GROMACS .gro file of C-alpha atoms in nm:
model
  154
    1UNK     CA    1  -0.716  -1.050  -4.374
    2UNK     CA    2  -0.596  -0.684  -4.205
    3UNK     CA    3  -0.450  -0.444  -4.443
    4UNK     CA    4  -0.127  -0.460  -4.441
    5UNK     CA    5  -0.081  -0.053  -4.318
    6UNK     CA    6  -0.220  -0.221  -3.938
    7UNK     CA    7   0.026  -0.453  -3.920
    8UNK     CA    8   0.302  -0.202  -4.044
    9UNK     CA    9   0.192   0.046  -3.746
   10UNK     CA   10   0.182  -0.235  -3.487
   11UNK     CA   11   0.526  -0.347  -3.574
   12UNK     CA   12   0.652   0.086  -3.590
   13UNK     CA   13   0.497   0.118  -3.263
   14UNK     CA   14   0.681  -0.162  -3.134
   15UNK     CA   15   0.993  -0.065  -3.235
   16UNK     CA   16   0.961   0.240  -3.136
   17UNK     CA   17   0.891   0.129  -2.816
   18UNK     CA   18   1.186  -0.109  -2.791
   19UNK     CA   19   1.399   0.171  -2.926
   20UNK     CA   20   1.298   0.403  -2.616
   21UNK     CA   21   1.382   0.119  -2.396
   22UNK     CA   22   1.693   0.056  -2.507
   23UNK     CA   23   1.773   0.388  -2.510
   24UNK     CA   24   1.664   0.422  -2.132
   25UNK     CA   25   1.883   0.122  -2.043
   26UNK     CA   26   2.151   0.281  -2.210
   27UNK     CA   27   2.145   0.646  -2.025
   28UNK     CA   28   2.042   0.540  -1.656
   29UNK     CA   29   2.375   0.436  -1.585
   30UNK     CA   30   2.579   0.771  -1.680
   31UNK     CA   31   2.238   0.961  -1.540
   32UNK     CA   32   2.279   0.792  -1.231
   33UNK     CA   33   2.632   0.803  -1.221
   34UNK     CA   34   2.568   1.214  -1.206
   35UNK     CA   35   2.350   1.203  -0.927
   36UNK     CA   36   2.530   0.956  -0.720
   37UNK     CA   37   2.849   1.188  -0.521
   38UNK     CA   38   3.069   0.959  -0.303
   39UNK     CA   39   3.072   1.086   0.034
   40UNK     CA   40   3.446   1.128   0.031
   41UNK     CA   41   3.383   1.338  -0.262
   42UNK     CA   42   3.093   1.522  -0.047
   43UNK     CA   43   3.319   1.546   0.275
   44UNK     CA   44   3.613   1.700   0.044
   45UNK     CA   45   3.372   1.934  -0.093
   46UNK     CA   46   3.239   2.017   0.296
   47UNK     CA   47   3.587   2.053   0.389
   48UNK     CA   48   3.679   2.283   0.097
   49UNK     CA   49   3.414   2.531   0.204
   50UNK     CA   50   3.524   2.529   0.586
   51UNK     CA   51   3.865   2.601   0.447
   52UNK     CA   52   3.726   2.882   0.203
   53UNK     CA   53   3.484   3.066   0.417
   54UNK     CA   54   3.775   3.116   0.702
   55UNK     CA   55   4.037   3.203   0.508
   56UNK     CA   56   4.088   3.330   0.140
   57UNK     CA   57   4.257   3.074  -0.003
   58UNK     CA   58   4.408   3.012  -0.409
   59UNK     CA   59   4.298   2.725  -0.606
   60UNK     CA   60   4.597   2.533  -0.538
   61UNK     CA   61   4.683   2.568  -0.180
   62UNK     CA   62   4.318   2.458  -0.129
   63UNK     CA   63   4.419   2.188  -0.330
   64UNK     CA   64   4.731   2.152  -0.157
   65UNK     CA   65   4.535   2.126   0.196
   66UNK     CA   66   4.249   1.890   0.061
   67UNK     CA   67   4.528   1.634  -0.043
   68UNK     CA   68   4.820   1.661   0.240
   69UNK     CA   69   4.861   1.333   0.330
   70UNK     CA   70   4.972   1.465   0.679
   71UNK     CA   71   4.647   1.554   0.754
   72UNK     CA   72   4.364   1.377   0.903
   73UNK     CA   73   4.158   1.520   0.619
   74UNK     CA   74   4.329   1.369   0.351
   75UNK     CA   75   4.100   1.334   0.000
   76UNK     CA   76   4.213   1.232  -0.303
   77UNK     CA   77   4.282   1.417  -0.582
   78UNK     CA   78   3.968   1.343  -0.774
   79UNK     CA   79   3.773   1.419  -0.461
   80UNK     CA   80   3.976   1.760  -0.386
   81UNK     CA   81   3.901   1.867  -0.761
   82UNK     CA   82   3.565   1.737  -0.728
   83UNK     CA   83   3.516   1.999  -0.404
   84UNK     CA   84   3.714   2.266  -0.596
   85UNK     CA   85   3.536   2.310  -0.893
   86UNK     CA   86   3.220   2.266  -0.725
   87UNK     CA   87   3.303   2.508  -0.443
   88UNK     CA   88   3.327   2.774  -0.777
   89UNK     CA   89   3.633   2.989  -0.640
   90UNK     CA   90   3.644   3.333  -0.693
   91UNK     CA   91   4.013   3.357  -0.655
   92UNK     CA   92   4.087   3.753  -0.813
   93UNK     CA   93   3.820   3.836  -0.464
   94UNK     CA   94   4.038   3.606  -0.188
   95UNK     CA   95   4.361   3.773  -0.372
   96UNK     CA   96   4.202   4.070  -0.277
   97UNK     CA   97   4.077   3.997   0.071
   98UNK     CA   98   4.467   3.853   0.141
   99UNK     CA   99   4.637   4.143  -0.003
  100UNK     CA  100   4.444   4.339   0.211
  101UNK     CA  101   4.534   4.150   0.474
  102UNK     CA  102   4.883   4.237   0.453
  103UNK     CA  103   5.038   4.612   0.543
  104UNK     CA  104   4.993   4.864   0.275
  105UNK     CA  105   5.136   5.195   0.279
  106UNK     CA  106   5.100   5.301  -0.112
  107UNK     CA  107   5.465   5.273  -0.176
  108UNK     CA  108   5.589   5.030  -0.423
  109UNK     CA  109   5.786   4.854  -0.192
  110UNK     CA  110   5.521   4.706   0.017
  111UNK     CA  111   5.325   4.659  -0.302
  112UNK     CA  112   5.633   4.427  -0.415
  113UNK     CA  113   5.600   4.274  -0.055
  114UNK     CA  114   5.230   4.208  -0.080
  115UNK     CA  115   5.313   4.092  -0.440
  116UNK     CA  116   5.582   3.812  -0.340
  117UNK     CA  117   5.358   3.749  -0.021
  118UNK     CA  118   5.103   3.642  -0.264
  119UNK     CA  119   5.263   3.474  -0.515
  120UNK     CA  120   5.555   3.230  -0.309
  121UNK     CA  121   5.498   2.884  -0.306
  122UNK     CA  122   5.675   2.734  -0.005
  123UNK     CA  123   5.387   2.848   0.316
  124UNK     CA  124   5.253   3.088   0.072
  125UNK     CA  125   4.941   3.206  -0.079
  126UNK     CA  126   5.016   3.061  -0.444
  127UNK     CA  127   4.785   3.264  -0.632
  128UNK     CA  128   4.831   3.336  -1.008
  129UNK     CA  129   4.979   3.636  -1.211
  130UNK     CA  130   4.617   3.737  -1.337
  131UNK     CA  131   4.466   3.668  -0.957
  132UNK     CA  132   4.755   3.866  -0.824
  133UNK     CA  133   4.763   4.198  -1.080
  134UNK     CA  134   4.330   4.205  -1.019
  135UNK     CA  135   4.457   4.209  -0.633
  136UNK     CA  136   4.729   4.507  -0.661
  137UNK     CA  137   4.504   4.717  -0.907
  138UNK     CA  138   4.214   4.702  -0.661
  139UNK     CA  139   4.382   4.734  -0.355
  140UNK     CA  140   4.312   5.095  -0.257
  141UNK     CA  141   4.009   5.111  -0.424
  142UNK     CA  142   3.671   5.154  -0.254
  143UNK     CA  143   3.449   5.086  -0.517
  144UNK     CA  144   3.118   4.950  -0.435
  145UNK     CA  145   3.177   4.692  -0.706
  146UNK     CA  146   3.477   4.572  -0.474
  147UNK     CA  147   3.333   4.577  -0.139
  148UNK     CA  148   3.068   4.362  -0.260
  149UNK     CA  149   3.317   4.123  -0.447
  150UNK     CA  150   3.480   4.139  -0.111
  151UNK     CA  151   3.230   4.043   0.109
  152UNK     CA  152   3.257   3.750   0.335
  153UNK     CA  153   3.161   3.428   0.166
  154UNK     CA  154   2.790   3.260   0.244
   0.00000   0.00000   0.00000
């Protein structure tokens, strides 16, 4: 007759391995689930960063153009946050490429223009308060911190 300790590490080792089984079984779905990108969700996110690198765009009128249903590129809104958060905006340096984009003379009244410019919602750039104050401090500023936050998007 074995000693009973054998037969007591036989039947750990077993369970241990049925536990790690189990346990694989259980995770390979969700694992694979984060691998696996719909292509939908890939073409919104391709899409996304045609939109980005041409033009400086705010998190929501990129959302606003992934999801037009007017559009032939029309993605859902899963797939256009998907592409979005992904695509990891930098939306205080596109406030500051726009602004820059419009005429600035240093007085306050074009800074109130570029301001509204930035902010309407109807046609308009939509960016935030936060994006749009980082935008309006650094707009005359030629700081090499800014010129490289400013540089064209790769």
């Amino acid at each position: 007759m074995k000693k009973p300790t054998n037969l007591i590490k036989r039947v750990n080792r077993q369970t241990v391995k049925i536990m790690v089984v189990f346990a694989l079984l259980l995770l390979l779905p969700y694992a694979f689930h984060k691998l696996y990108v719909p292509p939908n969700y890939y073409a919104a996110y391709e899409r996304a960063k045609k939109y980005n690198d041409k033009q400086y765009l705010s998190r929501q009128e990129l959302y606003d153009r992934l999801t037009v249903e007017s559009d032939r590129y029309h993605y859902s809104s899963n797939a256009a946050n998907y592409a979005i958060d992904r695509l990891h905006l930098n939306c205080k340096a596109n406030a500051l490429r726009r602004a820059k984009q419009y005429p600035f003379d240093g007085t306050s009244e074009s800074l109130t223009n570029i301001r509204w410019r930035l902010s309407v919602n109807v046609n308009g750039d939509q960016f935030t308060n936060d994006e749009i104050d980082y935008a309006i401090a650094h707009l005359d500023t030629k700081d090499a911190k800014v010129e490289e936050l400013t540089a064209p998007n790769k």
